[in-house]
CSV table of C-alpha atoms in Angstrom, one decimal:
chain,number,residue,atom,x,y,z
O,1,UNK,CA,-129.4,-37.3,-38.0
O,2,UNK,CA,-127.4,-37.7,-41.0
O,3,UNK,CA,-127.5,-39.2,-43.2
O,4,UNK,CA,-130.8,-40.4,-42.4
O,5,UNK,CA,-131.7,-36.4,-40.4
O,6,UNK,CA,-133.2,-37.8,-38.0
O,7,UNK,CA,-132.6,-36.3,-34.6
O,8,UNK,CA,-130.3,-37.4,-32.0
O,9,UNK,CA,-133.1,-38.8,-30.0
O,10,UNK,CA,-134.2,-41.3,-32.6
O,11,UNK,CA,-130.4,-42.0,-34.3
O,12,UNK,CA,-129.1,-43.3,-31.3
O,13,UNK,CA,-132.3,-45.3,-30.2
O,14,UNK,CA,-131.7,-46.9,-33.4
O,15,UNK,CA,-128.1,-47.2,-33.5
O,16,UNK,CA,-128.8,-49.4,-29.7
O,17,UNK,CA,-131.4,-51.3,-31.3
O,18,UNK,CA,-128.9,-52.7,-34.1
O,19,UNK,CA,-126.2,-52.8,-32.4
O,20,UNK,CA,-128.1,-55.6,-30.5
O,21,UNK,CA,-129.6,-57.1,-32.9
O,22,UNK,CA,-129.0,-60.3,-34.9
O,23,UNK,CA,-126.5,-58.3,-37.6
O,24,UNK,CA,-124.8,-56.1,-34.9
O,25,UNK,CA,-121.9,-57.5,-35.9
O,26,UNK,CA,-122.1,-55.6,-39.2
O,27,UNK,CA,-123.0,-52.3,-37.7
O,28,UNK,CA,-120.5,-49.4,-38.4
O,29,UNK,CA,-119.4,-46.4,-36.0
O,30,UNK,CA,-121.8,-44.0,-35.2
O,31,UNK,CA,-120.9,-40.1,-36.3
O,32,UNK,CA,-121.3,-37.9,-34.5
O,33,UNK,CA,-119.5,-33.8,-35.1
O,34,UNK,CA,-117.3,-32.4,-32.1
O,35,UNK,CA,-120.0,-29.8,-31.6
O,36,UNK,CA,-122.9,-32.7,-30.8
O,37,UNK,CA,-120.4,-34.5,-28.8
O,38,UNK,CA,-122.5,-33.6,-25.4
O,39,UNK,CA,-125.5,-34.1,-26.5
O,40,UNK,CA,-124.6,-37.7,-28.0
O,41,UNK,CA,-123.5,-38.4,-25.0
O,42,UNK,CA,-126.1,-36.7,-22.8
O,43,UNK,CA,-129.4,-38.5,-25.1
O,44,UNK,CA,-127.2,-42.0,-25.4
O,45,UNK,CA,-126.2,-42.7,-21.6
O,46,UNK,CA,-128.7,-44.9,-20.7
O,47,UNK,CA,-128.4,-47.4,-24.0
O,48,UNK,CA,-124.7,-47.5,-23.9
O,49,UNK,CA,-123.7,-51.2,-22.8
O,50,UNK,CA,-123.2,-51.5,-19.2
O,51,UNK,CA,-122.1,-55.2,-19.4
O,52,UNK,CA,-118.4,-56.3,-18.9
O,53,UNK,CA,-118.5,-58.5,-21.8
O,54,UNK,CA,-120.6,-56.6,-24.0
O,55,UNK,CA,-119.7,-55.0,-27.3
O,56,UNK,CA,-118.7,-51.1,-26.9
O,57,UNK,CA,-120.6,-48.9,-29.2
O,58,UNK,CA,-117.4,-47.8,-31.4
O,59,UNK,CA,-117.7,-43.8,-32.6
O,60,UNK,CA,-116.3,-41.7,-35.0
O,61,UNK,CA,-116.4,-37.9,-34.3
O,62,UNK,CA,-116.1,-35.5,-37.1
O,63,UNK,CA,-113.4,-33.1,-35.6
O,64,UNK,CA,-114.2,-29.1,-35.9
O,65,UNK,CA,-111.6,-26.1,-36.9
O,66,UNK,CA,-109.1,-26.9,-33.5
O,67,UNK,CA,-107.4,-29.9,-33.2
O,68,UNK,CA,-105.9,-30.0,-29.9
O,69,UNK,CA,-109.8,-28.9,-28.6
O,70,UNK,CA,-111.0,-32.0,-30.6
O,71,UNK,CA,-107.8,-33.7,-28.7
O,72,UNK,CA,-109.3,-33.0,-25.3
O,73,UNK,CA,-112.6,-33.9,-26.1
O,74,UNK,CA,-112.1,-37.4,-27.3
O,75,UNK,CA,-109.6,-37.7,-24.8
O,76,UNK,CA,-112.2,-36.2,-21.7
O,77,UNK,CA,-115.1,-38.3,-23.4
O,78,UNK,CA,-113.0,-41.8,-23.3
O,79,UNK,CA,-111.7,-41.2,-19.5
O,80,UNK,CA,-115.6,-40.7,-18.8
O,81,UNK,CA,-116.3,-44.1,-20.2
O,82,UNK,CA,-113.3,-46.2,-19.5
O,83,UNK,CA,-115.5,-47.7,-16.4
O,84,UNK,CA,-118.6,-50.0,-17.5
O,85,UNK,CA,-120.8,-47.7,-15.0
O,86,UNK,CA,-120.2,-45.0,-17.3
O,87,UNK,CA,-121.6,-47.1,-20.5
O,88,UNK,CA,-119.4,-49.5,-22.7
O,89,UNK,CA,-118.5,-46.8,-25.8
O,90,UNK,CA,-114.9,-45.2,-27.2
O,91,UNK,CA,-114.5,-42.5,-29.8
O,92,UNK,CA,-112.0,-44.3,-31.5
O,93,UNK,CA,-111.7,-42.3,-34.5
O,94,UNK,CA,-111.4,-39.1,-35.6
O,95,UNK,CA,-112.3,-37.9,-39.0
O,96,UNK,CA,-111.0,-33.9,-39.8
O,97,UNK,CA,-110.3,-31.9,-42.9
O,98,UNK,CA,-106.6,-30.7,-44.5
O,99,UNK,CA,-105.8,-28.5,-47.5
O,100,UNK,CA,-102.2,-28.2,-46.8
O,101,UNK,CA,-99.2,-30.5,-45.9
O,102,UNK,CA,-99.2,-28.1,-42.4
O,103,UNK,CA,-102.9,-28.8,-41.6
O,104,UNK,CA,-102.4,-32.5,-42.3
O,105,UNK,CA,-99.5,-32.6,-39.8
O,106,UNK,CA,-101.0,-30.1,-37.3
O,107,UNK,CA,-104.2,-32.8,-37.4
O,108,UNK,CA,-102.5,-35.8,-37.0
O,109,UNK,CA,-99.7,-34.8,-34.6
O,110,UNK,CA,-102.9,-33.7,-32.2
O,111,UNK,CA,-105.0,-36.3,-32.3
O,112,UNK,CA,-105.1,-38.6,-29.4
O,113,UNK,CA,-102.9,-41.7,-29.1
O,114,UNK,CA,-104.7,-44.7,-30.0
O,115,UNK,CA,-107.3,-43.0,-32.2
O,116,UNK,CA,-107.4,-43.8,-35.8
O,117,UNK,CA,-107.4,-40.1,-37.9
O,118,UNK,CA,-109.0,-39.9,-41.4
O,119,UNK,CA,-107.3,-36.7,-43.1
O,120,UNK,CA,-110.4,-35.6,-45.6
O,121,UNK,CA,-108.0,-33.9,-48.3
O,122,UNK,CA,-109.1,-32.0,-51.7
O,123,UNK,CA,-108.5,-34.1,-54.4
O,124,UNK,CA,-107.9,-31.3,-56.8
O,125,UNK,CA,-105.5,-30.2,-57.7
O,126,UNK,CA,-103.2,-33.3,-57.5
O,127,UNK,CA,-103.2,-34.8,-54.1
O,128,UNK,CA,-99.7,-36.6,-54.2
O,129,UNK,CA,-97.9,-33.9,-51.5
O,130,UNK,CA,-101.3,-34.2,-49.4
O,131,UNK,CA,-101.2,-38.0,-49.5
O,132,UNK,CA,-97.3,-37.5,-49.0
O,133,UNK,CA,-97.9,-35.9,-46.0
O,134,UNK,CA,-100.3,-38.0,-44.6
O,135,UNK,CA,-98.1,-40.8,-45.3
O,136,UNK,CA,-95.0,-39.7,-43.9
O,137,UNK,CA,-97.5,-39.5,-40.3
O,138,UNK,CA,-98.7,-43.2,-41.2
O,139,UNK,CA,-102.2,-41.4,-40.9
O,140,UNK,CA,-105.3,-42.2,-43.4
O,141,UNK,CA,-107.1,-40.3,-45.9
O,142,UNK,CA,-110.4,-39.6,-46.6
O,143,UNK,CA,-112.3,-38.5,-49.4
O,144,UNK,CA,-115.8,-36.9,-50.4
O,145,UNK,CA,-117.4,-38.8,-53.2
O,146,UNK,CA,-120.5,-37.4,-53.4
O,147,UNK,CA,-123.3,-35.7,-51.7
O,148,UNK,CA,-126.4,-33.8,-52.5
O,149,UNK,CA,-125.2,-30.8,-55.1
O,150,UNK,CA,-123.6,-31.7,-58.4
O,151,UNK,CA,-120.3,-30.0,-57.8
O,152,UNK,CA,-119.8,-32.7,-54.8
O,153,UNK,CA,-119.3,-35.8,-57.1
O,154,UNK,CA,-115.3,-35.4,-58.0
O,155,UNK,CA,-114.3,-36.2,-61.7
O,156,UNK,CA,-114.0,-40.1,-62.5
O,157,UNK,CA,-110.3,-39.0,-63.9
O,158,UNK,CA,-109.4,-37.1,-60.5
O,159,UNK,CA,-111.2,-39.1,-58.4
O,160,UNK,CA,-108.5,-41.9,-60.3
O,161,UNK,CA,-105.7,-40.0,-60.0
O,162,UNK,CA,-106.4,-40.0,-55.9
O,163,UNK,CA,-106.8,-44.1,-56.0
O,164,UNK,CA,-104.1,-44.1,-57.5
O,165,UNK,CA,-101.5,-42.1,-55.6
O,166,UNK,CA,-102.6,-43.2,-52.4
O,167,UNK,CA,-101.9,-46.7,-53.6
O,168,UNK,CA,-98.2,-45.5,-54.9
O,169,UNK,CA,-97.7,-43.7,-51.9
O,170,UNK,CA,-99.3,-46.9,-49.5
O,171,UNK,CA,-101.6,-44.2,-47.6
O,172,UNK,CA,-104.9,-46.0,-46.8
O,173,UNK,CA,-108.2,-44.4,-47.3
O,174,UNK,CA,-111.8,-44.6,-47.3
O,175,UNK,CA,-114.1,-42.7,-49.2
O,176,UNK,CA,-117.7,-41.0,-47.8
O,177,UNK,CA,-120.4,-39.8,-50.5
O,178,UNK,CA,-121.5,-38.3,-47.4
């Protein structure tokens, strides 16, 4: 499972096993795309926490092409496992693509309340109304890095040019070489 492809099986028997472990603690969100959402849940059941006081395992879901589907997913998913009999685990971010100020606001007005939404946003050409956009929603950015092709690594001077405007502009953002 990326970015380690293993399969589902083996990622989330791993992702239980450090979650547990002595650096838990450190452990990030597990990703998992809106079209694996089922069977993340379906392999993943019986290693969520079923304690009261234990940690929830915290995911992100990669949202597909329709936001308010994504919407009703996170949204059914959550209800599922608000109870600790249903396993201690929230999607409680949503990561989804934008190449117009319209997608960014379609995205973010969808998403469900209380879920944090990365906007992943070209970066070429300038990304000031993108980041404008996402700003004016008090949503976050994202953007690609890297990867495993050449032409995924942006330029240092517009990979700059996004730091920078998304500092002007106080959007915050993480980036995914991903």
């Amino acid at each position: 499972f990326p970015p380690a492809k293993l399969d589902m099986g083996p990622a989330v028997r791993n992702y239980a096993t450090y979650h547990t472990g002595e650096f838990g603690w450190a452990l990030g969100r597990f990703i998992v795309p809106s079209a694996r959402v089922d069977e993340f849940e379906g392999t993943a059941a019986s290693l969520f926490p079923g304690e009261r006081d234990a940690l929830p395992w915290l995911v992100s879901m990669l949202g597909g092409r329709d936001p308010v589907h994504d919407a009703e997913l996170i949204f059914a998913f959550n209800e599922r496992h608000a109870h600790t009999a249903a396993g201690r685990v929230v999607i409680d971010t949503l990561e989804v693509k934008a190449a117009t100020p319209d997608e960014v606001a379609e995205a973010v007005r969808s998403s469900p309340a209380g879920v944090t939404t990365y906007v992943e946003i070209p970066i070429t050409p300038d990304p000031s109304p993108l980041l404008g956009a996402l700003g004016a929603l008090g949503a976050r950015a994202k953007v690609r890095t890297g990867g495993v092709t050449e032409e995924a690594f942006p330029s240092t001077r517009d990979l700059a040019r996004f730091i920078h405007a998304a500092a002007q502009q106080g959007v915050p953002f993480k980036a995914t070489a991903g």
